[in-house]
Amino acid sequence: MKQRPFILDTLFRSINILPGIGPSSQKRIEKLIDGGKILDLLLHAPVDFIDRRFTPKIADAPNGQIATLQVRIDKHMPNTRKSLPYRVKAVDESGSMDLVFFHAKKPWIEKSLPLGETRIISGKVEYFHGKAQMVHPDSIGTIAEKADIQTVEPIYPLTQGVTNKVLRKSIMSAMKMAPDFPEWLDGAHMMRSKWPHWKEAIIKLHHPENEKDLEPLTPHRARLAYDELLANQITIALIRRNQVTISGRSFKTSSILRPKVLEALPFALTGAQERSLKEINEDMASNKRMLRLLQGDVGSGKTVVTCLAALNAIENGSQAAILAPTEILARQHAESMKDWLEAAGVRYVILTGRDKGKKRETLVNQIKNGAAQLIIGTHAIFQDDIEYHDLGLAIIDEQHRFGVHQRLSLSSKSKSTDILVMTATPIPRTLSLTNYGDLEVSKLDEKPPGRKPIETLLIPKEKIEDLIAGLKRKISEGNRVYWVCPLVEESELIDLEAAEDRYDILKSFFPDRIGLVHGRMKAEDKDAVMQKFAAGELDLLVATTVIEVGVNVPEATIMVIEHAERFGLSQLHQLRGRVGRGSAQSYCFMLYSGPLGETAKERLSTMRDTEDGFVIAEKDLELRGSGDILGTKQSGEAHFKIANLAVHGDLLATAHTDAKLLIEKDPELTSERGQNIKTLLYMFERDQAIKYLKSG
Ligand code: ADP
Ligand code: MG
């Protein structure tokens, strides 16, 4: 039976069993900690701490410092007017200080600070008119509670309606329930790294005593990060082992169709394209299943490589499919390949969500009976009711938008289908590891010849008139321009308005040959406008970010990005990649409105200084953290609580090796460590990996 080990039960219980968590705070906390389990709470790491261990006498308590004091309550001085504070005089043998409360309830103060009694108070000491006072002490307690107060208090990331006190209290009680696990990490490795066991690490995590304890590489945090990374890497190793041990098919490298396509190409392949193709051909020819990533920056020429790869399957009587993330992109691929495919006499179809009824039925039949040799489309081509005659190669474009699960469902269309993943966003090694494991990689690290570097300029919004005048000139010289409108967070509607407003304004300058595309348009209308722009019937295309990915209009040479400061780095890079695709000099104008924050400044200057997608991706990772980049927050993969790829890259590399060796030695996880590793996998809900083991 494959079942979660009992030892994990407590950690999987709902946080609502903890004292102090009611229905409404439960919801808020769940959102905050991104989960509803005790485990999620335990992995909610503090970001700071307040040291309350300093216990001076009143007279020795310095101004501005947090102190914990033992005092006797000497006098209550209720406020005479609402706007005045209620003061309580507290004394010790060295002197006196006022405890100051604004808008506090009298009964509460009287109860917490009874006259004549001794109390422990903790908070920031301040001097006012030469006299010590403490405004709203953070903690008030009896002598019996002294040890609880006089500690280092962890400070957690909070959200509205959840105080640090409540969170801390629930975490402290959660900690009492944390089990001691049999160790899943390698003993020697732990020793070398000075890592504690899991439970100790959790306890230490919530008891920071100094700045060092908050650092991501401090032993207890590193250990917890490693757990996550290791679970991730073992999962990938198991999935991968399962996929490659499925034997593939052997496709002879195309020798009839290929020369026809090469002849139809208006260019010669670059060295990088040749090399990548050779790697793909070898994979496809071997009877191992291909799992390869074709990684190439925007404009590096992936399309032709995938087209030639498809020929291998097709010439061997099999089918190839290209899965694109959007309708526009699917059509774009077909458009780019059209002449080549026709030259080779390859029968291809395009299938997207737009195809309904009779039309769809025809396409579905052609896929089923093999009349369609190449199938290009969106996820519609992998819907449950689509049957392939014989799918030999699946090419997935812009892979990072699809999750691991989608990839798996795809391979279920045909067990031995070769898979080629193409990605335009350069994926930093750390991310490619956490999401693909050691997928073989072919790199298009050389751009087609004759490309000039894109000139990138930062322009303050105030200079927009000058820019428009400049564009007028450029357009009269025959340039084509994209104008991308501001991204307004989470509101497509406002996006749209901004784009429409800009369109209206620009129309007064460029009356005839201007178009508008946005995400809310019907796909047909969108295509029609794009088509006109591609055909040169429009000079200027105003767009929301719908043009972000993959659009190929080599004649377009100018990209204007309005409110560039609002875009993320990889998005800017993708947008800029829409120009510079031909031999003419291209420009990217990034309009910004100040004042710019630090990260916005860094993003824009990175864009100005480099066109190297890898440099940009690394910088992006540094500025944003990992989850965002791959959009993995939505797809639910590689989403870590403690691990942060920007700082834990080395740990990831180690976890990768660790996982690989472990799975080689103990593929079914039956050894003692293997058994414990299973607990780790269950802990991070890597159930899909456990599925691949013969016995849970
Ligand atoms: P991407 O890698 O972004 O998908 P594309 O495949 O769309 O890039 O190629 C970008 C442009 O470069 C296209 O217009 C394509 O025809 C052209 N191209 C591709 N390979 C070469 C080459 N070897 N020489 C010249 N132009 C090329
Ligand atoms: Mg492309």
Coordinates of N, CA, C and O in Angstrom, one line a residue, residues 623-696:
L623 N 16.7 39.2 -8.5 CA 15.8 40.3 -8.1 C 14.5 39.8 -7.7 O 13.8 40.4 -6.9
R624 N 14.1 38.6 -8.2 CA 12.7 38.2 -8.0 C 12.5 36.9 -7.2 O 11.4 36.7 -6.7
G625 N 13.5 36.1 -7.1 CA 13.3 34.8 -6.5 C 12.8 33.9 -7.5 O 12.4 34.3 -8.6
S626 N 12.8 32.6 -7.2 CA 12.6 31.7 -8.3 C 11.2 31.4 -8.7 O 10.9 31.2 -9.9
G627 N 10.2 31.4 -7.8 CA 8.9 30.9 -8.1 C 8.3 31.7 -9.2 O 7.7 31.1 -10.2
D628 N 8.4 33.0 -9.2 CA 7.8 33.9 -10.2 C 8.3 33.6 -11.6 O 7.5 33.7 -12.5
I629 N 9.6 33.3 -11.7 CA 10.2 33.3 -13.0 C 9.5 32.3 -13.9 O 9.2 32.5 -15.1
L630 N 9.3 31.1 -13.4 CA 8.8 30.1 -14.2 C 7.2 30.1 -14.1 O 6.6 29.2 -14.7
G631 N 6.7 31.0 -13.4 CA 5.3 31.0 -13.3 C 4.8 29.8 -12.5 O 3.8 29.2 -12.7
T632 N 5.8 29.2 -11.7 CA 5.5 27.9 -11.1 C 4.5 28.1 -9.9 O 4.0 27.1 -9.5
K633 N 4.3 29.3 -9.5 CA 3.4 29.4 -8.3 C 2.1 28.8 -8.8 O 1.4 28.2 -8.0
Q634 N 1.7 29.1 -10.0 CA 0.4 28.6 -10.5 C 0.5 27.1 -10.8 O -0.4 26.3 -10.4
S635 N 1.5 26.7 -11.4 CA 1.6 25.3 -11.8 C 1.9 24.4 -10.7 O 1.9 23.2 -10.8
G636 N 2.3 24.9 -9.6 CA 2.5 24.1 -8.4 C 3.8 23.3 -8.3 O 3.9 22.5 -7.5
E637 N 4.7 23.6 -9.2 CA 5.9 22.8 -9.1 C 7.1 23.7 -8.6 O 7.0 24.9 -8.7
A638 N 8.1 23.0 -8.1 CA 9.3 23.7 -7.6 C 8.9 25.0 -6.9 O 9.4 26.1 -7.2
H639 N 8.1 24.8 -5.9 CA 7.7 26.0 -5.1 C 8.2 25.7 -3.7 O 7.7 24.8 -3.0
F640 N 9.2 26.4 -3.3 CA 9.9 26.1 -2.0 C 9.5 27.1 -0.9 O 9.3 28.2 -1.2
K641 N 9.5 26.6 0.3 CA 9.2 27.4 1.4 C 10.5 28.0 2.0 O 10.5 29.2 2.3
I642 N 11.5 27.2 2.2 CA 12.7 27.7 2.8 C 13.8 27.9 1.7 O 14.5 28.9 1.7
A643 N 13.9 27.0 0.8 CA 14.9 27.1 -0.2 C 14.7 28.3 -1.1 O 13.5 28.6 -1.4
N644 N 15.7 28.9 -1.5 CA 15.7 30.1 -2.3 C 16.8 29.9 -3.3 O 18.0 30.0 -3.0
L645 N 16.4 29.7 -4.6 CA 17.4 29.3 -5.6 C 18.5 30.4 -5.8 O 19.6 30.1 -6.2
A646 N 18.1 31.6 -5.5 CA 19.1 32.7 -5.6 C 20.3 32.5 -4.7 O 21.4 33.0 -5.0
V647 N 20.1 31.9 -3.5 CA 21.2 31.7 -2.6 C 21.5 30.3 -2.4 O 22.6 30.0 -1.9
H648 N 20.6 29.4 -2.7 CA 20.9 28.0 -2.4 C 21.3 27.1 -3.6 O 21.1 25.9 -3.7
G649 N 21.9 27.8 -4.6 CA 22.2 27.1 -5.9 C 23.2 26.0 -5.6 O 23.1 24.9 -6.2
D650 N 24.2 26.2 -4.7 CA 25.2 25.2 -4.5 C 24.5 24.0 -3.8 O 24.8 22.8 -4.1
L651 N 23.6 24.3 -2.9 CA 22.9 23.2 -2.2 C 22.1 22.3 -3.3 O 22.0 21.1 -3.2
L652 N 21.5 23.1 -4.2 CA 20.8 22.4 -5.2 C 21.7 21.4 -6.0 O 21.3 20.3 -6.3
A653 N 22.8 21.9 -6.4 CA 23.7 21.1 -7.1 C 24.1 19.8 -6.3 O 24.1 18.7 -6.9
T654 N 24.3 20.0 -5.0 CA 24.6 18.8 -4.2 C 23.4 17.9 -4.1 O 23.6 16.7 -4.2
A655 N 22.2 18.5 -4.0 CA 21.0 17.6 -3.9 C 20.8 16.9 -5.2 O 20.4 15.7 -5.2
H656 N 21.2 17.5 -6.3 CA 21.1 16.8 -7.6 C 21.9 15.6 -7.6 O 21.5 14.5 -8.0
T657 N 23.2 15.7 -7.2 CA 24.1 14.6 -7.2 C 23.7 13.5 -6.2 O 23.7 12.3 -6.5
D658 N 23.3 14.0 -5.0 CA 22.8 13.1 -4.0 C 21.7 12.3 -4.5 O 21.7 11.0 -4.4
A659 N 20.7 12.9 -5.1 CA 19.5 12.2 -5.6 C 19.9 11.2 -6.7 O 19.4 10.1 -6.7
K660 N 20.8 11.6 -7.5 CA 21.1 10.8 -8.7 C 21.8 9.5 -8.2 O 21.4 8.4 -8.6
L661 N 22.8 9.7 -7.2 CA 23.5 8.5 -6.7 C 22.5 7.6 -6.0 O 22.6 6.4 -6.1
L662 N 21.7 8.2 -5.2 CA 20.7 7.4 -4.4 C 19.9 6.6 -5.3 O 19.7 5.4 -5.0
I663 N 19.3 7.2 -6.3 CA 18.4 6.5 -7.2 C 19.1 5.4 -8.0 O 18.6 4.3 -8.3
E664 N 20.4 5.7 -8.3 CA 21.2 4.6 -9.0 C 21.4 3.4 -8.1 O 21.2 2.3 -8.5
K665 N 21.7 3.7 -6.8 CA 22.1 2.6 -5.9 C 20.8 1.9 -5.4 O 20.8 0.7 -5.2
D666 N 19.8 2.7 -5.2 CA 18.6 2.2 -4.5 C 17.3 2.7 -5.2 O 16.6 3.4 -4.7
P667 N 17.1 2.2 -6.5 CA 16.1 2.7 -7.3 C 14.7 2.6 -6.7 O 13.8 3.4 -7.0
E668 N 14.5 1.6 -5.8 CA 13.1 1.4 -5.3 C 13.0 2.0 -3.9 O 12.0 1.8 -3.2
L669 N 14.0 2.7 -3.4 CA 14.1 3.3 -2.1 C 13.7 2.2 -1.0 O 12.8 2.4 -0.2
T670 N 14.4 1.1 -1.1 CA 14.2 0.1 -0.1 C 15.2 0.0 1.0 O 15.0 -0.6 2.1
S671 N 16.4 0.7 0.8 CA 17.4 0.7 1.9 C 16.8 1.5 3.1 O 15.8 2.1 3.0
E672 N 17.6 1.5 4.1 CA 17.1 2.2 5.3 C 17.0 3.7 5.0 O 15.9 4.3 5.3
R673 N 18.0 4.2 4.4 CA 17.9 5.7 4.0 C 16.8 5.9 3.0 O 16.0 6.8 3.1
G674 N 16.6 4.9 2.1 CA 15.6 5.0 1.1 C 14.2 5.1 1.7 O 13.4 5.9 1.3
Q675 N 14.0 4.3 2.8 CA 12.7 4.3 3.5 C 12.5 5.7 4.1 O 11.4 6.2 4.0
N676 N 13.5 6.2 4.7 CA 13.3 7.5 5.3 C 13.1 8.6 4.3 O 12.4 9.6 4.5
I677 N 13.8 8.4 3.1 CA 13.6 9.4 2.0 C 12.1 9.4 1.6 O 11.6 10.4 1.2
K678 N 11.5 8.2 1.6 CA 10.1 8.2 1.3 C 9.3 9.1 2.2 O 8.3 9.8 1.7
T679 N 9.6 9.1 3.5 CA 8.9 10.0 4.4 C 9.1 11.4 3.9 O 8.2 12.2 3.9
L680 N 10.3 11.7 3.5 CA 10.6 13.1 3.1 C 9.7 13.4 1.8 O 9.2 14.5 1.7
L681 N 9.6 12.5 0.9 CA 8.8 12.7 -0.3 C 7.4 13.0 0.1 O 6.7 13.9 -0.5
Y682 N 6.9 12.2 1.0 CA 5.5 12.4 1.4 C 5.3 13.7 2.1 O 4.3 14.4 2.0
M683 N 6.4 14.1 2.9 CA 6.3 15.3 3.6 C 6.1 16.5 2.6 O 5.3 17.4 2.9
F684 N 6.7 16.4 1.5 CA 6.5 17.5 0.5 C 5.5 17.1 -0.6 O 5.5 17.7 -1.6
E685 N 4.7 16.2 -0.3 CA 3.6 15.7 -1.1 C 4.1 15.4 -2.6 O 3.5 15.8 -3.5
R686 N 5.2 14.7 -2.6 CA 5.7 14.3 -3.9 C 5.1 13.0 -4.2 O 5.8 12.0 -4.6
D687 N 3.8 12.9 -4.1 CA 3.2 11.6 -4.3 C 3.4 11.1 -5.7 O 3.4 9.9 -5.9
Q688 N 3.4 12.0 -6.6 CA 3.5 11.5 -8.0 C 4.8 10.8 -8.2 O 4.9 9.9 -9.1
A689 N 5.8 11.1 -7.4 CA 7.1 10.4 -7.6 C 7.0 9.0 -7.0 O 7.5 8.0 -7.5
I690 N 6.3 8.9 -5.9 CA 6.2 7.7 -5.1 C 5.4 6.6 -6.0 O 5.7 5.4 -5.9
K691 N 4.6 7.1 -6.8 CA 3.8 6.3 -7.8 C 4.8 5.4 -8.6 O 4.4 4.4 -9.0
Y692 N 6.0 6.0 -8.8 CA 6.9 5.2 -9.7 C 7.6 4.1 -9.0 O 8.4 3.4 -9.6
L693 N 7.5 4.0 -7.7 CA 8.1 3.0 -7.0 C 7.2 1.7 -7.1 O 6.0 1.8 -7.1
K694 N 7.9 0.6 -7.1 CA 7.1 -0.6 -7.2 C 6.2 -0.8 -5.9 O 5.1 -1.2 -6.0
S695 N 6.8 -0.5 -4.8 CA 6.0 -0.5 -3.6 C 6.2 0.8 -2.8 O 7.3 1.3 -2.8
G696 N 5.2 1.2 -2.2 CA 5.3 2.5 -1.5 C 6.0 2.3 -0.2 O 6.6 3.0 0.4

